[in-house]
Amino acid sequence: MNISKQVQDLSRKLPGKIHYEYDMRRLNWFKLGGPAKVFFKPDTLEELVFFLKNFSSNLPIKVLGVGSNTLIRDGGYDGVIIKLGKYFSHLSKLDDNTVISGSSVLDRQLSNFALENSIAGLEFLFCIPGSIGGAIKMNSGCYDHDISKCIVSIQVVDCNGIVRTIKSEKINFFYRGSDLSDDLIFLSGTFKGKKQDGKKIKERMKKLLAFKKKSQPTGVKTCGSTFKNPINQTQKKAWELIKEAQCENMKIGDATISEKHSNFFVNQDSATSNDMENLISLVREKVFNTTGIKLELELQIIGEKE
Ligand SMILES: Cc1cc2nc3c(=O)[nH]c(=O)nc-3n(C[C@H](O)[C@H](O)[C@H](O)COP(=O)(O)OP(=O)(O)OC[C@H]3O[C@@H](n4cnc5c(N)ncnc54)[C@H](O)[C@@H]3O)c2cc1C
């Protein structure tokens, strides 16, 4: 059965939840990219599992959080993009120092929830603009904290619709990633902190946020750090290497580099994904020619070139 026919058939059972050729520009921080062939926004786990069990095609499936670390190419995504809806934005306290968060909860919402319950250790999430699903995938972090240090377990569903729980001991987290399969959709995470006075937690959150605002741009179309810090090759951070290679003023079309943080690339207004990707390649080449270090992407790039 062809894809649009399948989409039509499934749409009858899941009205309003599945779209064909869906505009993705609103769903990522760069505000860039072509359409997703199929876009699915399940509101419940039942809908998600139903879709996974009944949509039969060879199309790849990708889940998006809030797209704060994802560049979608101009030719769009020739596959299925899933964005988790209402059911996946729950937050609850399990015990004195443990909380469970759905994957579509924003990092700062989880951080605030921990504060409300006097649980310390999740303050760093207050300054990261993504969702919990994206944070688990990226092992997101800042200021010496990351997801691996506070996660206890995650609940996942695979592409066959099978739901299971994976304990953190079984996951090998590393800098901005883990060995979890790309086929897994994260449904929720259980996070553990330490009981502490709320005032102290709030102070730390404020301090971290102030530090962030000082060093990183706000209110611009960016997806955060473009490259990972090359921790095994040099002490220098990616932004320092970019500065050293004198790339800060480089631009292609409206794709530029932030004046405040040279590892943050910015869509000034009318850049294309192709402009952004070409700028990324150019910077990487210049950094390599100047410093001998090959920068690795932190930014996730998906889709087809036009
Ligand atoms: C201004 C700014 C500052 C930033 N600062 C930081 C920082 O300090 N530290 C840091 O680590 N990052 C930072 N980032 C990057 C980004 O916010 C994080 O990587 C964030 O965790 C990504 O979450 P997201 O929901 O936007 O993920 P997306 O960009 O939507 O997706 C990222 C990846 O996660 C996968 N994914 C998302 N949800 C799920 C799910 N439910 N199941 C399976 N896979 C999923 C996607 O397929 C993709 O591969 C910053 C970004 C910006 C724009």
Coordinates of C-alpha atoms and ligand atoms in Angstrom, one line a residue:
M1 CA 0.0 0.0 0.0
N2 CA 1.4 3.4 -0.8
I3 CA 2.2 5.9 1.9
S4 CA -0.5 8.5 1.3
K5 CA -3.1 5.7 1.2
Q6 CA -1.8 4.4 4.5
V7 CA -1.9 7.9 6.0
Q8 CA -5.5 8.3 4.8
D9 CA -6.5 5.0 6.4
L10 CA -4.8 5.6 9.7
S11 CA -6.1 9.1 9.8
R12 CA -9.6 7.7 10.0
K13 CA -8.7 5.9 13.2
L14 CA -6.5 8.7 14.5
P15 CA -8.4 11.8 13.2
G16 CA -6.3 15.0 13.1
K17 CA -3.2 13.3 14.4
I18 CA -1.4 12.3 11.1
H19 CA -0.4 14.7 8.4
Y20 CA 1.2 14.2 5.0
E21 CA 3.9 16.6 3.7
Y22 CA 3.9 18.6 7.0
D23 CA 5.7 21.9 7.3
M24 CA 8.5 21.5 9.9
R25 CA 9.8 25.1 10.1
R26 CA 7.8 25.9 13.2
L27 CA 9.1 22.8 14.9
N28 CA 12.8 23.7 15.2
W29 CA 14.7 26.6 16.7
F30 CA 16.5 27.5 13.4
K31 CA 13.0 27.8 11.8
L32 CA 14.4 26.0 8.8
G33 CA 13.8 22.9 6.7
G34 CA 11.5 21.3 4.3
P35 CA 8.4 19.2 5.1
A36 CA 8.1 15.8 6.8
K37 CA 6.6 13.2 4.5
V38 CA 4.5 12.0 7.4
F39 CA 4.0 13.8 10.7
F40 CA 2.3 12.2 13.6
K41 CA 1.4 13.7 17.0
P42 CA 0.0 11.1 19.3
D43 CA -1.8 12.4 22.4
T44 CA -1.7 9.1 24.2
L45 CA 0.6 6.1 24.5
E46 CA -2.2 4.0 23.1
E47 CA -2.3 6.1 19.9
L48 CA 1.5 5.9 19.6
V49 CA 1.6 2.1 20.0
F50 CA -1.3 1.7 17.6
F51 CA 0.5 3.8 14.9
L52 CA 3.8 1.8 15.4
K53 CA 2.0 -1.5 15.1
N54 CA -0.1 -0.5 12.1
F55 CA 2.1 1.8 9.9
S56 CA 4.0 -0.6 7.7
S57 CA 6.6 1.0 5.5
N58 CA 10.4 1.2 5.2
L59 CA 10.3 4.9 6.0
P60 CA 12.6 5.9 8.8
I61 CA 11.0 7.2 12.0
K62 CA 12.4 10.1 14.0
V63 CA 11.0 11.7 17.2
L64 CA 11.5 15.4 17.6
G65 CA 11.4 17.2 21.0
V66 CA 11.3 21.0 20.6
G67 CA 13.9 21.0 17.9
S68 CA 16.5 23.0 19.8
N69 CA 19.3 20.9 18.6
T70 CA 18.1 19.7 15.2
L71 CA 18.7 21.1 11.7
I72 CA 16.2 19.8 9.1
R73 CA 17.5 20.0 5.6
D74 CA 15.7 22.0 2.9
G75 CA 14.5 18.9 1.0
G76 CA 12.5 17.8 4.1
Y77 CA 12.5 14.5 5.9
D78 CA 11.5 11.5 3.7
G79 CA 10.1 9.6 6.7
V80 CA 7.9 9.8 9.7
I81 CA 8.4 12.6 12.3
I82 CA 6.7 11.9 15.6
K83 CA 6.1 14.6 18.2
L84 CA 4.8 13.5 21.5
G85 CA 1.7 15.2 22.7
K86 CA -0.3 15.8 25.9
Y87 CA 0.0 12.4 27.7
F88 CA 3.8 12.7 27.5
S89 CA 4.0 16.0 29.5
H90 CA 3.2 14.6 33.0
L91 CA 5.3 15.3 36.0
S92 CA 5.0 13.5 39.3
K93 CA 6.9 12.9 42.5
L94 CA 7.7 9.3 43.3
D95 CA 9.3 9.8 46.8
D96 CA 11.2 12.4 48.7
N97 CA 13.9 12.9 46.1
T98 CA 12.7 11.2 43.0
V99 CA 10.5 12.5 40.2
I100 CA 9.1 11.1 37.0
S101 CA 8.9 13.2 33.9
G102 CA 7.2 12.6 30.6
S103 CA 9.4 13.1 27.5
S104 CA 7.6 16.2 26.2
V105 CA 8.1 18.1 29.5
L106 CA 10.5 21.0 29.0
D107 CA 13.8 20.8 30.8
R108 CA 13.1 24.0 32.8
Q109 CA 9.6 22.6 33.8
L110 CA 11.2 19.6 35.3
S111 CA 13.8 21.8 37.0
N112 CA 11.0 24.0 38.5
F113 CA 9.1 21.0 39.6
A114 CA 12.2 19.7 41.5
L115 CA 12.5 23.1 43.1
E116 CA 8.8 23.1 44.2
N117 CA 9.5 19.8 45.8
S118 CA 12.8 20.8 47.4
I119 CA 14.9 18.4 45.3
A120 CA 18.4 19.5 44.4
G121 CA 20.5 18.3 41.5
L122 CA 18.2 19.3 38.5
E123 CA 19.1 23.0 38.5
F124 CA 21.2 22.7 35.4
L125 CA 18.1 21.8 33.4
F126 CA 16.7 25.2 34.1
C127 CA 19.1 26.7 31.5
I128 CA 18.6 24.1 28.7
P129 CA 15.8 25.0 26.3
G130 CA 15.0 21.4 25.1
S131 CA 12.5 18.7 26.2
I132 CA 13.3 15.7 28.5
G133 CA 13.2 13.3 25.5
G134 CA 15.8 15.4 23.7
A135 CA 17.9 15.8 26.9
I136 CA 18.0 12.0 27.4
K137 CA 19.0 11.4 23.8
M138 CA 21.7 14.1 23.9
N139 CA 22.8 13.4 27.5
S140 CA 22.4 17.2 27.8
G141 CA 24.2 19.1 30.4
C142 CA 26.0 22.2 31.5
Y143 CA 28.2 23.4 34.4
D144 CA 29.5 19.9 35.3
H145 CA 26.1 18.3 35.3
D146 CA 24.4 16.2 32.8
I147 CA 21.4 13.7 32.5
S148 CA 23.6 10.7 33.3
K149 CA 24.2 12.1 36.8
C150 CA 20.6 12.2 37.8
I151 CA 18.7 9.6 35.7
V152 CA 17.5 6.4 37.3
S153 CA 15.6 4.8 34.5
I154 CA 13.8 5.5 31.3
Q155 CA 10.6 4.1 29.8
V156 CA 10.8 3.5 26.0
V157 CA 8.8 2.1 23.2
D158 CA 10.5 0.4 20.2
C159 CA 9.4 0.6 16.6
N160 CA 7.2 -2.6 17.0
G161 CA 5.2 -0.9 19.8
I162 CA 6.8 -2.8 22.7
V163 CA 7.1 -0.7 25.9
R164 CA 9.8 -1.4 28.4
T165 CA 11.9 0.2 31.2
I166 CA 15.7 0.5 31.0
K167 CA 17.6 1.1 34.2
S168 CA 20.4 3.7 34.0
E169 CA 23.0 1.0 35.0
K170 CA 22.3 -0.6 31.6
I171 CA 23.0 2.6 29.7
N172 CA 26.4 3.8 28.7
F173 CA 26.1 7.6 28.7
F174 CA 28.9 9.6 27.3
Y175 CA 29.5 13.3 26.4
R176 CA 26.3 14.3 24.5
G177 CA 25.1 10.8 23.8
S178 CA 24.6 7.2 24.9
D179 CA 24.6 3.7 23.5
L180 CA 20.8 3.6 23.5
S181 CA 19.5 2.5 20.1
D182 CA 18.3 5.1 17.6
D183 CA 15.2 3.1 17.2
L184 CA 13.9 3.8 20.7
I185 CA 11.3 6.4 21.5
F186 CA 11.7 7.7 25.0
L187 CA 8.4 8.0 26.8
S188 CA 9.6 9.2 30.3
G189 CA 12.5 9.4 32.7
T190 CA 12.8 8.9 36.4
F191 CA 15.3 11.4 38.0
K192 CA 16.8 11.4 41.4
G193 CA 18.2 14.4 43.3
K194 CA 18.9 15.2 47.0
K195 CA 16.5 16.8 49.5
Q196 CA 17.5 20.4 50.1
D197 CA 16.2 23.7 51.2
G198 CA 14.3 25.3 48.2
K199 CA 16.0 28.7 48.8
K200 CA 19.4 27.3 48.0
I201 CA 18.1 25.4 45.0
K202 CA 16.5 28.6 43.6
E203 CA 19.7 30.6 44.2
R204 CA 21.7 28.1 42.2
M205 CA 19.2 28.1 39.4
K206 CA 19.4 31.9 39.2
K207 CA 23.2 31.9 39.3
L208 CA 23.4 29.3 36.4
L209 CA 20.8 31.2 34.3
A210 CA 22.7 34.5 34.8
F211 CA 25.9 32.9 33.8
K212 CA 24.2 31.4 30.7
K213 CA 22.7 34.7 29.7
K214 CA 26.1 36.4 29.9
S215 CA 27.8 33.8 27.7
Q216 CA 25.2 32.7 25.2
P217 CA 22.8 34.6 22.8
T218 CA 19.1 34.7 23.6
G219 CA 16.1 35.5 21.4
V220 CA 17.9 34.4 18.2
K221 CA 17.2 31.5 15.8
T222 CA 19.9 29.1 16.9
C223 CA 20.2 25.4 17.9
G224 CA 22.8 25.9 20.6
S225 CA 26.3 24.4 20.3
T226 CA 27.0 23.3 16.7
F227 CA 30.1 21.2 17.6
K228 CA 31.0 19.1 20.6
N229 CA 34.0 20.1 22.6
P230 CA 36.9 17.9 21.4
I231 CA 37.6 16.6 25.0
N232 CA 40.1 13.9 24.0
Q233 CA 42.2 16.0 21.7
T234 CA 42.7 19.3 23.4
Q235 CA 41.8 21.3 26.6
K236 CA 40.3 24.0 24.3
K237 CA 36.6 24.3 23.8
A238 CA 35.0 24.3 20.3
W239 CA 34.3 28.0 20.5
E240 CA 37.9 28.7 21.3
L241 CA 39.1 26.7 18.3
I242 CA 36.6 28.6 16.1
K243 CA 37.9 31.9 17.4
E244 CA 41.5 30.8 16.9
A245 CA 40.7 29.9 13.3
Q246 CA 39.2 33.4 12.9
C247 CA 35.9 32.1 11.7
E248 CA 33.7 34.4 13.8
N249 CA 32.8 36.8 11.0
M250 CA 32.1 34.1 8.4
K251 CA 28.7 33.9 7.0
I252 CA 26.8 32.3 4.1
G253 CA 23.6 34.1 3.1
D254 CA 21.8 34.7 6.4
A255 CA 23.6 31.9 8.2
T256 CA 26.0 33.5 10.6
I257 CA 28.0 32.9 13.8
S258 CA 26.8 34.5 17.1
E259 CA 29.0 37.4 18.3
K260 CA 28.4 36.2 21.9
H261 CA 29.3 32.6 21.4
S262 CA 31.2 31.4 18.4
N263 CA 29.9 27.8 18.6
F264 CA 26.3 29.1 18.2
F265 CA 25.3 29.4 14.6
V266 CA 22.4 31.7 13.9
N267 CA 19.7 32.1 11.2
Q268 CA 19.5 35.9 11.0
D269 CA 16.3 35.7 9.0
S270 CA 16.2 34.1 5.6
A271 CA 19.0 31.5 5.7
T272 CA 18.4 28.1 4.2
S273 CA 19.4 24.9 5.8
N274 CA 21.9 24.5 3.0
D275 CA 23.5 27.9 3.9
M276 CA 23.7 26.7 7.5
E277 CA 25.3 23.3 6.6
N278 CA 27.7 24.9 4.2
L279 CA 28.8 27.4 6.9
I280 CA 29.3 24.5 9.3
S281 CA 31.5 22.6 6.7
L282 CA 33.5 25.8 6.0
V283 CA 34.2 26.4 9.7
R284 CA 35.1 22.8 10.3
E285 CA 37.6 22.9 7.4
K286 CA 39.1 26.2 8.6
V287 CA 39.4 24.9 12.2
F288 CA 41.1 21.7 10.9
N289 CA 43.5 23.7 8.7
T290 CA 44.5 26.0 11.5
T291 CA 44.5 23.7 14.5
G292 CA 44.6 20.1 13.1
I293 CA 41.5 19.3 15.1
K294 CA 38.5 17.8 13.4
L295 CA 35.4 19.1 15.1
E296 CA 32.5 16.7 15.6
L297 CA 28.9 17.8 15.3
E298 CA 26.7 18.1 18.3
L299 CA 23.9 19.4 16.2
Q300 CA 21.7 16.7 14.8
I301 CA 21.2 17.1 11.0
I302 CA 18.3 15.2 9.4
G303 CA 16.6 15.0 6.0
E304 CA 17.5 15.4 2.4
K305 CA 19.3 18.1 0.6
E306 CA 17.3 20.0 -2.0
Ligands
LIG1 C1 20.1 28.7 23.3 C2 20.4 27.2 23.4 C3 21.2 26.8 24.5 C4 21.5 25.4 24.7 N1 22.3 25.1 25.7 C5 22.6 23.8 25.9 C6 23.3 23.3 27.0 O1 23.7 24.1 27.9 N2 23.6 22.0 27.2 C7 23.2 21.1 26.3 O2 23.4 19.9 26.4 N3 22.4 21.5 25.2 C8 22.1 22.8 25.0 N4 21.4 23.2 23.9 C9 21.0 22.1 22.9 C10 19.6 21.5 23.1 O3 18.7 22.4 23.9 C11 19.7 20.2 23.9 O4 20.4 19.3 23.1 C12 18.3 19.6 24.2 O5 18.3 18.6 25.1 C13 17.6 19.1 22.9 O6 16.2 18.8 23.2 P1 15.1 19.0 22.1 O7 13.8 18.6 22.7 O8 15.1 20.3 21.5 O9 15.6 17.9 21.1 P2 15.5 17.9 19.5 O10 16.4 18.9 18.9 O11 14.0 17.9 19.1 O12 16.1 16.5 19.2 C14 17.4 16.2 19.5 C15 17.7 14.7 19.4 O13 16.9 14.0 20.4 C16 16.1 13.0 19.7 N5 14.8 13.0 20.5 C17 14.1 14.0 21.0 N6 13.0 13.5 21.7 C18 13.1 12.2 21.7 C19 12.4 11.1 22.3 N7 11.2 11.4 23.0 N8 12.7 9.8 22.1 C20 13.9 9.6 21.4 N9 14.6 10.5 20.8 C21 14.3 11.8 21.0 C22 15.8 13.5 18.3 O14 15.5 12.5 17.5 C23 17.2 14.1 18.0 O15 18.1 13.1 17.6 C24 21.0 24.5 23.7 C25 20.2 24.9 22.6 C26 19.9 26.3 22.5 C27 19.0 26.7 21.4

